[in-house]
PDB file of C-alpha atoms in Angstrom:
ATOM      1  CA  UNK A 916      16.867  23.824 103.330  1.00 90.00           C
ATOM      2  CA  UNK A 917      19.781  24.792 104.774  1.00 94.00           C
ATOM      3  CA  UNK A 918      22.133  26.911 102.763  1.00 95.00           C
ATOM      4  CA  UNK A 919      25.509  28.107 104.373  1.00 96.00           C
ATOM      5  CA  UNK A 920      27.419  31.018 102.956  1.00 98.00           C
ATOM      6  CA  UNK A 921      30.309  30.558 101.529  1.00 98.00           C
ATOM      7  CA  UNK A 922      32.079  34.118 101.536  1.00 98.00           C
ATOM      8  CA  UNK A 923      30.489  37.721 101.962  1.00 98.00           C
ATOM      9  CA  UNK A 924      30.532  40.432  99.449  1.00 98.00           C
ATOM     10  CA  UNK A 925      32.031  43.965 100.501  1.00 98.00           C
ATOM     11  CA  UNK A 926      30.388  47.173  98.739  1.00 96.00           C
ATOM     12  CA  UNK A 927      30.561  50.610  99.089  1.00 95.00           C
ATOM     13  CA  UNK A 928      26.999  50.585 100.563  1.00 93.00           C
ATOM     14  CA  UNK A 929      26.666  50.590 104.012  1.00 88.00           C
ATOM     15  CA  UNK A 930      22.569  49.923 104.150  1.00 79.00           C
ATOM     16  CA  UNK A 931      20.265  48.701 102.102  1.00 75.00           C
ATOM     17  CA  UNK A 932      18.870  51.863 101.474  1.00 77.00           C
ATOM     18  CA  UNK A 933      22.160  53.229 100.087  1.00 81.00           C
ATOM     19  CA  UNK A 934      22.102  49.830  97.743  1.00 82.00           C
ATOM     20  CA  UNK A 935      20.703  50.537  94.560  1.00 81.00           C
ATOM     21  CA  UNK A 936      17.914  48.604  92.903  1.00 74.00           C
ATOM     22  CA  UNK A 937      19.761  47.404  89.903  1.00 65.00           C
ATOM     23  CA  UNK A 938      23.787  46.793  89.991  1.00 59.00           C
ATOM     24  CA  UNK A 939      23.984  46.670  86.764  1.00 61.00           C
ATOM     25  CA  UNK A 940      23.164  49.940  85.601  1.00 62.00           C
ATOM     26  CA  UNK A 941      25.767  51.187  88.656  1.00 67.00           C
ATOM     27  CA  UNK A 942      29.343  51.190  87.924  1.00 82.00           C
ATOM     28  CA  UNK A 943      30.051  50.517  91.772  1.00 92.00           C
ATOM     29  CA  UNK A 944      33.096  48.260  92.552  1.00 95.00           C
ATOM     30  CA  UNK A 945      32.988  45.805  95.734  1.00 97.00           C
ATOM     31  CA  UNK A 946      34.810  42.281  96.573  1.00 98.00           C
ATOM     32  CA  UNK A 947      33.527  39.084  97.000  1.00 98.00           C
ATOM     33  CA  UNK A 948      35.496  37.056  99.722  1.00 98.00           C
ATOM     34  CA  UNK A 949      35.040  33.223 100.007  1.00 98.00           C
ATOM     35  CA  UNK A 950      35.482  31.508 103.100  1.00 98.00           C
ATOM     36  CA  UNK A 951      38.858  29.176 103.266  1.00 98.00           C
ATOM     37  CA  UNK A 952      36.899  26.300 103.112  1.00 97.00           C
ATOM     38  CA  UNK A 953      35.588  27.556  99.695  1.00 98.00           C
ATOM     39  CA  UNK A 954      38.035  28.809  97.575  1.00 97.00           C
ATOM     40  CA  UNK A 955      39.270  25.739  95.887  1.00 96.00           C
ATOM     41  CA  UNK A 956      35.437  26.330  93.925  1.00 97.00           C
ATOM     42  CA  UNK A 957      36.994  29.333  92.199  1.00 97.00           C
ATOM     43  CA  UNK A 958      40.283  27.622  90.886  1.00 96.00           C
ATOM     44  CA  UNK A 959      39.882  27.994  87.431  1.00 95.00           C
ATOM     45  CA  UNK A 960      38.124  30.857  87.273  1.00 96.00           C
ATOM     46  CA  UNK A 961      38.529  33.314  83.820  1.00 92.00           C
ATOM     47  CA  UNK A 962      35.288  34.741  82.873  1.00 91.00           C
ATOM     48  CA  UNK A 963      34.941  38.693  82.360  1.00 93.00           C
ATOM     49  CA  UNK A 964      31.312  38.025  84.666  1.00 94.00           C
ATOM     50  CA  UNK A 965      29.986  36.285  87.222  1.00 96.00           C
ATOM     51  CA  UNK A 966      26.234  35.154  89.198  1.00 96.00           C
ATOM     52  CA  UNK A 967      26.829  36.487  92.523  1.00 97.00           C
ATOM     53  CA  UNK A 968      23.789  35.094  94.333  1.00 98.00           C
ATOM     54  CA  UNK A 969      23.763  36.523  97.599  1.00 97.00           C
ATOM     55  CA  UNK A 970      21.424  36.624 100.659  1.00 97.00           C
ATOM     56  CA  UNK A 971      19.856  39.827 101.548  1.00 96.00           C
ATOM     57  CA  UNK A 972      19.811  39.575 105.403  1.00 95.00           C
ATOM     58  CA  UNK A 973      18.659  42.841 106.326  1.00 93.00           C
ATOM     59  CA  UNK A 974      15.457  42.202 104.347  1.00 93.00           C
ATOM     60  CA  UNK A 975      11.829  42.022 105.680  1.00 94.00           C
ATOM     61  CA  UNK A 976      10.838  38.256 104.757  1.00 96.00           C
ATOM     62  CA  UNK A 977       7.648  38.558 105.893  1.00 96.00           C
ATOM     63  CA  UNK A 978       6.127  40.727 102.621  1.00 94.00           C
ATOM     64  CA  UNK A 979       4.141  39.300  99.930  1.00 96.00           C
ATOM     65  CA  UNK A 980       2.732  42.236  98.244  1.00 95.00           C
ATOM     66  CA  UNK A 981       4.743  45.119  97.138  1.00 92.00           C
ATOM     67  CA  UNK A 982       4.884  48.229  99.443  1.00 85.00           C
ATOM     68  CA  UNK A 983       4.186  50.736  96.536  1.00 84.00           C
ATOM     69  CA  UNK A 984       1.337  48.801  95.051  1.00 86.00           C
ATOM     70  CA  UNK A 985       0.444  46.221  97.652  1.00 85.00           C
ATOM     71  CA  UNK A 986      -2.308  44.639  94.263  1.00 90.00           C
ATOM     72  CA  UNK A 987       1.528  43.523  93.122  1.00 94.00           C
ATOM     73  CA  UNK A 988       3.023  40.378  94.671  1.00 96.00           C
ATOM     74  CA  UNK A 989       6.783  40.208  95.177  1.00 96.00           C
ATOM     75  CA  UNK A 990       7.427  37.169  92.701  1.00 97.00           C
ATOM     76  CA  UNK A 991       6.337  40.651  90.543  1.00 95.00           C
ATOM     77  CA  UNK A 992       9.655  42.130  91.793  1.00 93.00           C
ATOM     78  CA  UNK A 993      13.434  41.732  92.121  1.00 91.00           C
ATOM     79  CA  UNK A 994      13.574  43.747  95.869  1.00 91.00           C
ATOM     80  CA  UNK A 995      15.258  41.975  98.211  1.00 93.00           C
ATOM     81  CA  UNK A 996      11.991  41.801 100.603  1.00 93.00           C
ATOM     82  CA  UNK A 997      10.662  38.539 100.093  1.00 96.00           C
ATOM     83  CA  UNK A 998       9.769  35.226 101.331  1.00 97.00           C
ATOM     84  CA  UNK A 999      13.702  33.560 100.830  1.00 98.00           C
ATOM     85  CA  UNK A1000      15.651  36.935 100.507  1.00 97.00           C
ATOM     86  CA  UNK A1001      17.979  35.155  97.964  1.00 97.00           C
ATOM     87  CA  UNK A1002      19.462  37.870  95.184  1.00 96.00           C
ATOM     88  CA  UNK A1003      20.656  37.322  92.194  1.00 95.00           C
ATOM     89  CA  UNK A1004      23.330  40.238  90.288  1.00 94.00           C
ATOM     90  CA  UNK A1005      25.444  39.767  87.530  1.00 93.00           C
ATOM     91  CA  UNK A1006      28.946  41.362  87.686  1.00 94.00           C
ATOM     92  CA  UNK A1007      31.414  42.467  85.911  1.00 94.00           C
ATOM     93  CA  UNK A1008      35.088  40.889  86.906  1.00 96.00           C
ATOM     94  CA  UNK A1009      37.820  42.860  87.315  1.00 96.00           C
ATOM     95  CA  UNK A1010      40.351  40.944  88.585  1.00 97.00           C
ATOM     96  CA  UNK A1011      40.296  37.438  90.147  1.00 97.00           C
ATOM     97  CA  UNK A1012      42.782  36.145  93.125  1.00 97.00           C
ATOM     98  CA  UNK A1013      42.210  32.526  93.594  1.00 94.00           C
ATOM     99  CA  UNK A1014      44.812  32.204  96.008  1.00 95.00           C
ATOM    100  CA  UNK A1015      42.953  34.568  98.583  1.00 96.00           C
ATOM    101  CA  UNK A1016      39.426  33.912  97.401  1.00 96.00           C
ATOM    102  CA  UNK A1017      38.613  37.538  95.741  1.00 98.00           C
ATOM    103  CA  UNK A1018      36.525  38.400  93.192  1.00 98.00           C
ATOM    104  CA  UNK A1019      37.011  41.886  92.350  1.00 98.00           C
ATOM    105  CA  UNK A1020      33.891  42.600  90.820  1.00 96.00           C
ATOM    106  CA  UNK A1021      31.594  45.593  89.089  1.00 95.00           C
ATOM    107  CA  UNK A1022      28.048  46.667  89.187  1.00 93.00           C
ATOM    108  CA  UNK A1023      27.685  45.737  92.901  1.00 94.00           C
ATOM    109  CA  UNK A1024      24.071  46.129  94.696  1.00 93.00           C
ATOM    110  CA  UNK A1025      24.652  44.284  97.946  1.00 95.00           C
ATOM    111  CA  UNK A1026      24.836  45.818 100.981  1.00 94.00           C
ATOM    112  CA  UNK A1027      28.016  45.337 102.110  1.00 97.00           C
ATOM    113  CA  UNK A1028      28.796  42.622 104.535  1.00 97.00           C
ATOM    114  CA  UNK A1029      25.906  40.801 102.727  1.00 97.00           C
ATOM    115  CA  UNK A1030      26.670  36.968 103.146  1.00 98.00           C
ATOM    116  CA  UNK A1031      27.182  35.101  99.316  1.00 98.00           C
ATOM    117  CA  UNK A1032      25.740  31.814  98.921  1.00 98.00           C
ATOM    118  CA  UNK A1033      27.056  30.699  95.509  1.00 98.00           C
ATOM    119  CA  UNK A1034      28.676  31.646  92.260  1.00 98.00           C
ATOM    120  CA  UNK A1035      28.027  30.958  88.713  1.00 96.00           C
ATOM    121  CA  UNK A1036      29.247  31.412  85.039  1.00 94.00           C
ATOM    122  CA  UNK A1037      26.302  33.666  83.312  1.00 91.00           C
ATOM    123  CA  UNK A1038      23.786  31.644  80.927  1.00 81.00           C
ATOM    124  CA  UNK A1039      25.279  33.021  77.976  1.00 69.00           C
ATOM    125  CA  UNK A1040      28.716  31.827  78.331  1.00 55.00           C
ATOM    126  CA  UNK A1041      29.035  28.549  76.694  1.00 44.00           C
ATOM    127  CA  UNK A1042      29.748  25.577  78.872  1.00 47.00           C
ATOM    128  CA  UNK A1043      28.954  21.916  78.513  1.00 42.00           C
ATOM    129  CA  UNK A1044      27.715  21.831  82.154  1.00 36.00           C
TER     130      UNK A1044
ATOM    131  CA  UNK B 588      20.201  30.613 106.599  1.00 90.00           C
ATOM    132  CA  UNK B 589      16.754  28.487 106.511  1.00 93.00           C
ATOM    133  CA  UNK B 590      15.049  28.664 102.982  1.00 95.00           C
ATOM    134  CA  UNK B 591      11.551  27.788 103.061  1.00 96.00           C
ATOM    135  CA  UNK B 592      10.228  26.455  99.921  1.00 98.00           C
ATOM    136  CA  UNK B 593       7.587  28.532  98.265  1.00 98.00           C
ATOM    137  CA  UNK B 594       6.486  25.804  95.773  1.00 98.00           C
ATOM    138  CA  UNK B 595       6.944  23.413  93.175  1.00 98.00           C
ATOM    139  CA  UNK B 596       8.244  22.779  89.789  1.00 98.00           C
ATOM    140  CA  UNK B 597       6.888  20.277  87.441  1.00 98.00           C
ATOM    141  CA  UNK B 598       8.864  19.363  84.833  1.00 96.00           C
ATOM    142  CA  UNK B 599       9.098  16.174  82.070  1.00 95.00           C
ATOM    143  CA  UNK B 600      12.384  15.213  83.637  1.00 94.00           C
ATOM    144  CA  UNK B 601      12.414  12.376  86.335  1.00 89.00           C
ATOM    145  CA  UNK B 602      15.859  12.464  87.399  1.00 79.00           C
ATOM    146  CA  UNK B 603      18.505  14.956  87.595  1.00 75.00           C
ATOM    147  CA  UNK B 604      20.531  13.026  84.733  1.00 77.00           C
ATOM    148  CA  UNK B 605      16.959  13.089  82.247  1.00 81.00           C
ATOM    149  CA  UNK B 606      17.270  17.323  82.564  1.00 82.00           C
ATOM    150  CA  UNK B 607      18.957  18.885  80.275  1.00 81.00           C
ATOM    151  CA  UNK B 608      21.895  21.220  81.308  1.00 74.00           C
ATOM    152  CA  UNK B 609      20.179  24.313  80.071  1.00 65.00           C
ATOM    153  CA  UNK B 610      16.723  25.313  79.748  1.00 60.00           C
ATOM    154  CA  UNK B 611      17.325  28.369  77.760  1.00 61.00           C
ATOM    155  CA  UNK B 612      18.282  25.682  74.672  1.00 62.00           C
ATOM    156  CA  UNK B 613      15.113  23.897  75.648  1.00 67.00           C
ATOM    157  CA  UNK B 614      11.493  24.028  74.361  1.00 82.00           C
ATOM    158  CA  UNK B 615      10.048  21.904  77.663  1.00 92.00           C
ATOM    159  CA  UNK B 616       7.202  22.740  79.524  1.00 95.00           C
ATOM    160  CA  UNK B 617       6.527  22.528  83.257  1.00 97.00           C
ATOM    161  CA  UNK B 618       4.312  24.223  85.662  1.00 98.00           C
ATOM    162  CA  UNK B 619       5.298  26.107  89.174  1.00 98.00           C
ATOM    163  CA  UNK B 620       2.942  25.464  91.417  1.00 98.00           C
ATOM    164  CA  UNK B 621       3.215  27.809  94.917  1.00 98.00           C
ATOM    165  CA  UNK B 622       2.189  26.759  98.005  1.00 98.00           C
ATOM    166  CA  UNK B 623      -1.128  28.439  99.292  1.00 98.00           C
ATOM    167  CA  UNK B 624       0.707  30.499 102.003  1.00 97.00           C
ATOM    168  CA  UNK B 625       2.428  32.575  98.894  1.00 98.00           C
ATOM    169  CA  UNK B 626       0.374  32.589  96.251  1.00 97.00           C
ATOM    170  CA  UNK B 627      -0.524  36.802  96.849  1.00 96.00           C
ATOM    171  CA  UNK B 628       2.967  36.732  95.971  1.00 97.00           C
ATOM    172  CA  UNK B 629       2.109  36.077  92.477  1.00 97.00           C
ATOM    173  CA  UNK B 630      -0.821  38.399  92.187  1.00 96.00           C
ATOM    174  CA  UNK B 631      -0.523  41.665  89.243  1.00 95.00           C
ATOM    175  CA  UNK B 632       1.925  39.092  87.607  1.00 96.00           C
ATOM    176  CA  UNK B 633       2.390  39.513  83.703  1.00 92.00           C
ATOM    177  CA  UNK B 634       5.558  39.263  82.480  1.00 91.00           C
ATOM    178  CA  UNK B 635       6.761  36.839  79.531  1.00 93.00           C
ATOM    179  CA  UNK B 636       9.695  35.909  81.701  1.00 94.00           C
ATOM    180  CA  UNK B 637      10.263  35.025  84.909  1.00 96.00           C
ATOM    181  CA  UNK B 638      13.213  33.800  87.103  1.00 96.00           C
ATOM    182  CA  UNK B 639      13.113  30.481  88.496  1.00 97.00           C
ATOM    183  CA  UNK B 640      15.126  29.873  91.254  1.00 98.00           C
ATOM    184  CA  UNK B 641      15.179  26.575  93.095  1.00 97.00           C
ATOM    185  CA  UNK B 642      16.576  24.149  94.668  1.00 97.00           C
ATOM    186  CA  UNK B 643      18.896  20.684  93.059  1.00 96.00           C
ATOM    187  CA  UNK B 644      17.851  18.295  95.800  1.00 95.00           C
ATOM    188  CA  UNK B 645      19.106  15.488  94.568  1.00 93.00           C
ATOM    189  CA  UNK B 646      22.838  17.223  94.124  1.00 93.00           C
ATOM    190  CA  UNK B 647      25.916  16.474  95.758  1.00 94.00           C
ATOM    191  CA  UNK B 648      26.643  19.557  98.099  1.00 96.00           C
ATOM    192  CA  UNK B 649      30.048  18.241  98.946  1.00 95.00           C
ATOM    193  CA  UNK B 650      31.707  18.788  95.394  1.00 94.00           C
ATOM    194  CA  UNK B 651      34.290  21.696  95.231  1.00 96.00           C
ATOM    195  CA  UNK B 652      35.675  20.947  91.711  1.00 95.00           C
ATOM    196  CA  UNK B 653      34.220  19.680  88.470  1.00 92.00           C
ATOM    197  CA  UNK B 654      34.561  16.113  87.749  1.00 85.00           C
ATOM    198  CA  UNK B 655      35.193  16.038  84.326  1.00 84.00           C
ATOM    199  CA  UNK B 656      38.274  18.992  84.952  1.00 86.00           C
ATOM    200  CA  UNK B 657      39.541  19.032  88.683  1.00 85.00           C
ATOM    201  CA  UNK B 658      41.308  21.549  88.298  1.00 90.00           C
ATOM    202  CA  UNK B 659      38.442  23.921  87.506  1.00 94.00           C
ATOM    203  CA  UNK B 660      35.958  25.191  90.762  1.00 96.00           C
ATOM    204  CA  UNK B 661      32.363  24.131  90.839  1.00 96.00           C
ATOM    205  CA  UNK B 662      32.154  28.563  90.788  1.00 97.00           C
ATOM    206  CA  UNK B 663      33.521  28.177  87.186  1.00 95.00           C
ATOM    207  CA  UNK B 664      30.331  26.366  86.041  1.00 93.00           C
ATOM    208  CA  UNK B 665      26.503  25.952  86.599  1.00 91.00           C
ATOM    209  CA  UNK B 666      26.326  22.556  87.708  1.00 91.00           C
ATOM    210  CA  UNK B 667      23.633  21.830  90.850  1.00 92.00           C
ATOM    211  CA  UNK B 668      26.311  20.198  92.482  1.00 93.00           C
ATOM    212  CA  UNK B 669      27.992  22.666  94.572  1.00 96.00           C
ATOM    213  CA  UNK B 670      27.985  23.589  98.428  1.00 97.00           C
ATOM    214  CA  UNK B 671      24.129  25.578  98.435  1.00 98.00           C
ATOM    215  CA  UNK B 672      22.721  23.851  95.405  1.00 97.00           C
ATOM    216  CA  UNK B 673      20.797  26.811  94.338  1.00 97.00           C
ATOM    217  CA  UNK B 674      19.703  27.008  90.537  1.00 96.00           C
ATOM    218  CA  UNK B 675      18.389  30.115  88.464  1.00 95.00           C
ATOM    219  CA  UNK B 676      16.142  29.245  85.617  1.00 94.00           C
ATOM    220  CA  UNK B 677      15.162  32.140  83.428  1.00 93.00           C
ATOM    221  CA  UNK B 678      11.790  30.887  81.512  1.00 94.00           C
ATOM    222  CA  UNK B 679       9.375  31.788  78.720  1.00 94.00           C
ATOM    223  CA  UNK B 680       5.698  32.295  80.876  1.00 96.00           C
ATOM    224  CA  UNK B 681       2.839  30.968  78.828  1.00 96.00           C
ATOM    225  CA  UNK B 682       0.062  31.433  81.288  1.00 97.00           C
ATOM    226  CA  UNK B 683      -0.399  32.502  84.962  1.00 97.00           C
ATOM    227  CA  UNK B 684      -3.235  31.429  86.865  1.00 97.00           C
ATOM    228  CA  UNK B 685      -2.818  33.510  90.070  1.00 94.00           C
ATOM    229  CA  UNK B 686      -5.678  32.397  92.195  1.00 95.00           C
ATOM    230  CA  UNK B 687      -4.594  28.713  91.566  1.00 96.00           C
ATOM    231  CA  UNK B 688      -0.889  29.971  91.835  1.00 96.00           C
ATOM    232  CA  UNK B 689       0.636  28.668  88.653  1.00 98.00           C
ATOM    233  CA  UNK B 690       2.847  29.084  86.234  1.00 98.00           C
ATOM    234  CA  UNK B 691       2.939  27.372  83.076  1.00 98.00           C
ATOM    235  CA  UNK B 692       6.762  27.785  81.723  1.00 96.00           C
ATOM    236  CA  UNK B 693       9.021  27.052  79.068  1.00 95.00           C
ATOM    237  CA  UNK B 694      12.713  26.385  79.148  1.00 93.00           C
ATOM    238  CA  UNK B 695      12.668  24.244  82.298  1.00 94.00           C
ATOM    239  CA  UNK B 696      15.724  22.272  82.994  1.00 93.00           C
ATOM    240  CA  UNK B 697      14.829  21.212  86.505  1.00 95.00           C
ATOM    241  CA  UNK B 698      14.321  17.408  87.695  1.00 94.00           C
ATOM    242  CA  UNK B 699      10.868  16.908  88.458  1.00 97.00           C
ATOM    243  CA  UNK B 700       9.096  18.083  91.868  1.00 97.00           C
ATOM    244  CA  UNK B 701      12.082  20.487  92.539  1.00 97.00           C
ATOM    245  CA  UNK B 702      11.502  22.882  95.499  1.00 98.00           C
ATOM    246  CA  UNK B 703      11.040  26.203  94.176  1.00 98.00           C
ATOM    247  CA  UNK B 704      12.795  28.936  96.776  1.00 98.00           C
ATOM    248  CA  UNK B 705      12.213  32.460  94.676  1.00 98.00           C
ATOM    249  CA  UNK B 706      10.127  34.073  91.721  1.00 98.00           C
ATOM    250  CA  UNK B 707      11.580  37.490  90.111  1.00 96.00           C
ATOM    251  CA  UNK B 708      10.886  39.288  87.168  1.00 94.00           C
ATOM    252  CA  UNK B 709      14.595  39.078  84.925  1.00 91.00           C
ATOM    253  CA  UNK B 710      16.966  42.065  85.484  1.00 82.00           C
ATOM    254  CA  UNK B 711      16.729  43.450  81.856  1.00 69.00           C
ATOM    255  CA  UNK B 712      12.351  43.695  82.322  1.00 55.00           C
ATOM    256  CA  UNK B 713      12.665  47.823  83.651  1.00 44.00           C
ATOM    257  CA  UNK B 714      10.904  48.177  86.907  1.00 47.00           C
ATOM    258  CA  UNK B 715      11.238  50.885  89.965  1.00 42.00           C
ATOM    259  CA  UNK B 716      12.884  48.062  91.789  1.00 36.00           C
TER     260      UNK B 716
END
């Protein structure tokens, strides 16, 4: 499967490491950019949050178990270290500019530069899709 | 970016138009089935929840607005049709068998036999990660 990004997300976190586990107990602003080609997916747009699901591509892929504890398996997990490093963080919206393709979003835990494969209206807001 | 699929869902839905549009509203059952080459990834697993994330093969990647409102972005909604036509499920877990590496689940709103890309634990289950 083949998945292409469609923008990056820019964060105050240069590495992984500085990344913290969790965005959303950070308060931690960043961007999400889409790519030209992709920015006619966020006309519309008015929700206070957003899926950012992102690919982690400084992550080790090759881990099943975790580091810490190797008798836990990732799928035990949310760190980015595992077999498809796809994340999934749930941010706040600040401000949306569909014209240039921003998302300026809260509660950031990419790394920045991390490329974004797709976003999505959280579970909880009511849509008939 | 080359996802590899880690499994399998089961599910009662043949078709993408027999699923319903959210699990969460759902009481259906399926099973996740990994492929042998993961299955340590499940081991130590027992949470209630778990994050499905897979992958709509059967959606139309090309779509960039909704059909039933073009002037709202397939980003707006949670549709499968959209350029990487990665899903995330979040369902009840009613048994785990790791050494067969299942999953019995609740809440599934996947067509039958999707590829299954990622397990996680949900973001609001506290871990060190």
């Amino acid at each position: 499967m083949d998945c292409k990004p469609i923008g990056t997300v820019h964060t105050p976190f240069e590495t992984t490491g500085e990344a913290p586990k969790q965005g959303i107990h950070e308060a931690a602003t960043g961007v999400v950019e889409l790519d030209p080609a992709y920015r006619a997916g966020l006309d519309g747009f008015d929700g206070d949050r957003v899926v950012v699901v992102w690919w982690a591509d400084r992550a080790d892929r090759s881990v099943l178990t975790l580091d810490r504890d190797e008798s836990r398996g990732v799928f035990t997990s949310r760190s980015p270290a595992r077999p498809n490093p796809i994340c999934v963080t749930t941010c706040g919206v600040d401000e949306v500019d569909t014209d240039a393709g921003r998302l300026y979003v809260r509660g950031v835990d990419m790394a920045d530069d991390s490329p974004v494969l797709d976003l999505k209206v959280p579970v909880d807001v009511r849509t008939d899709l």
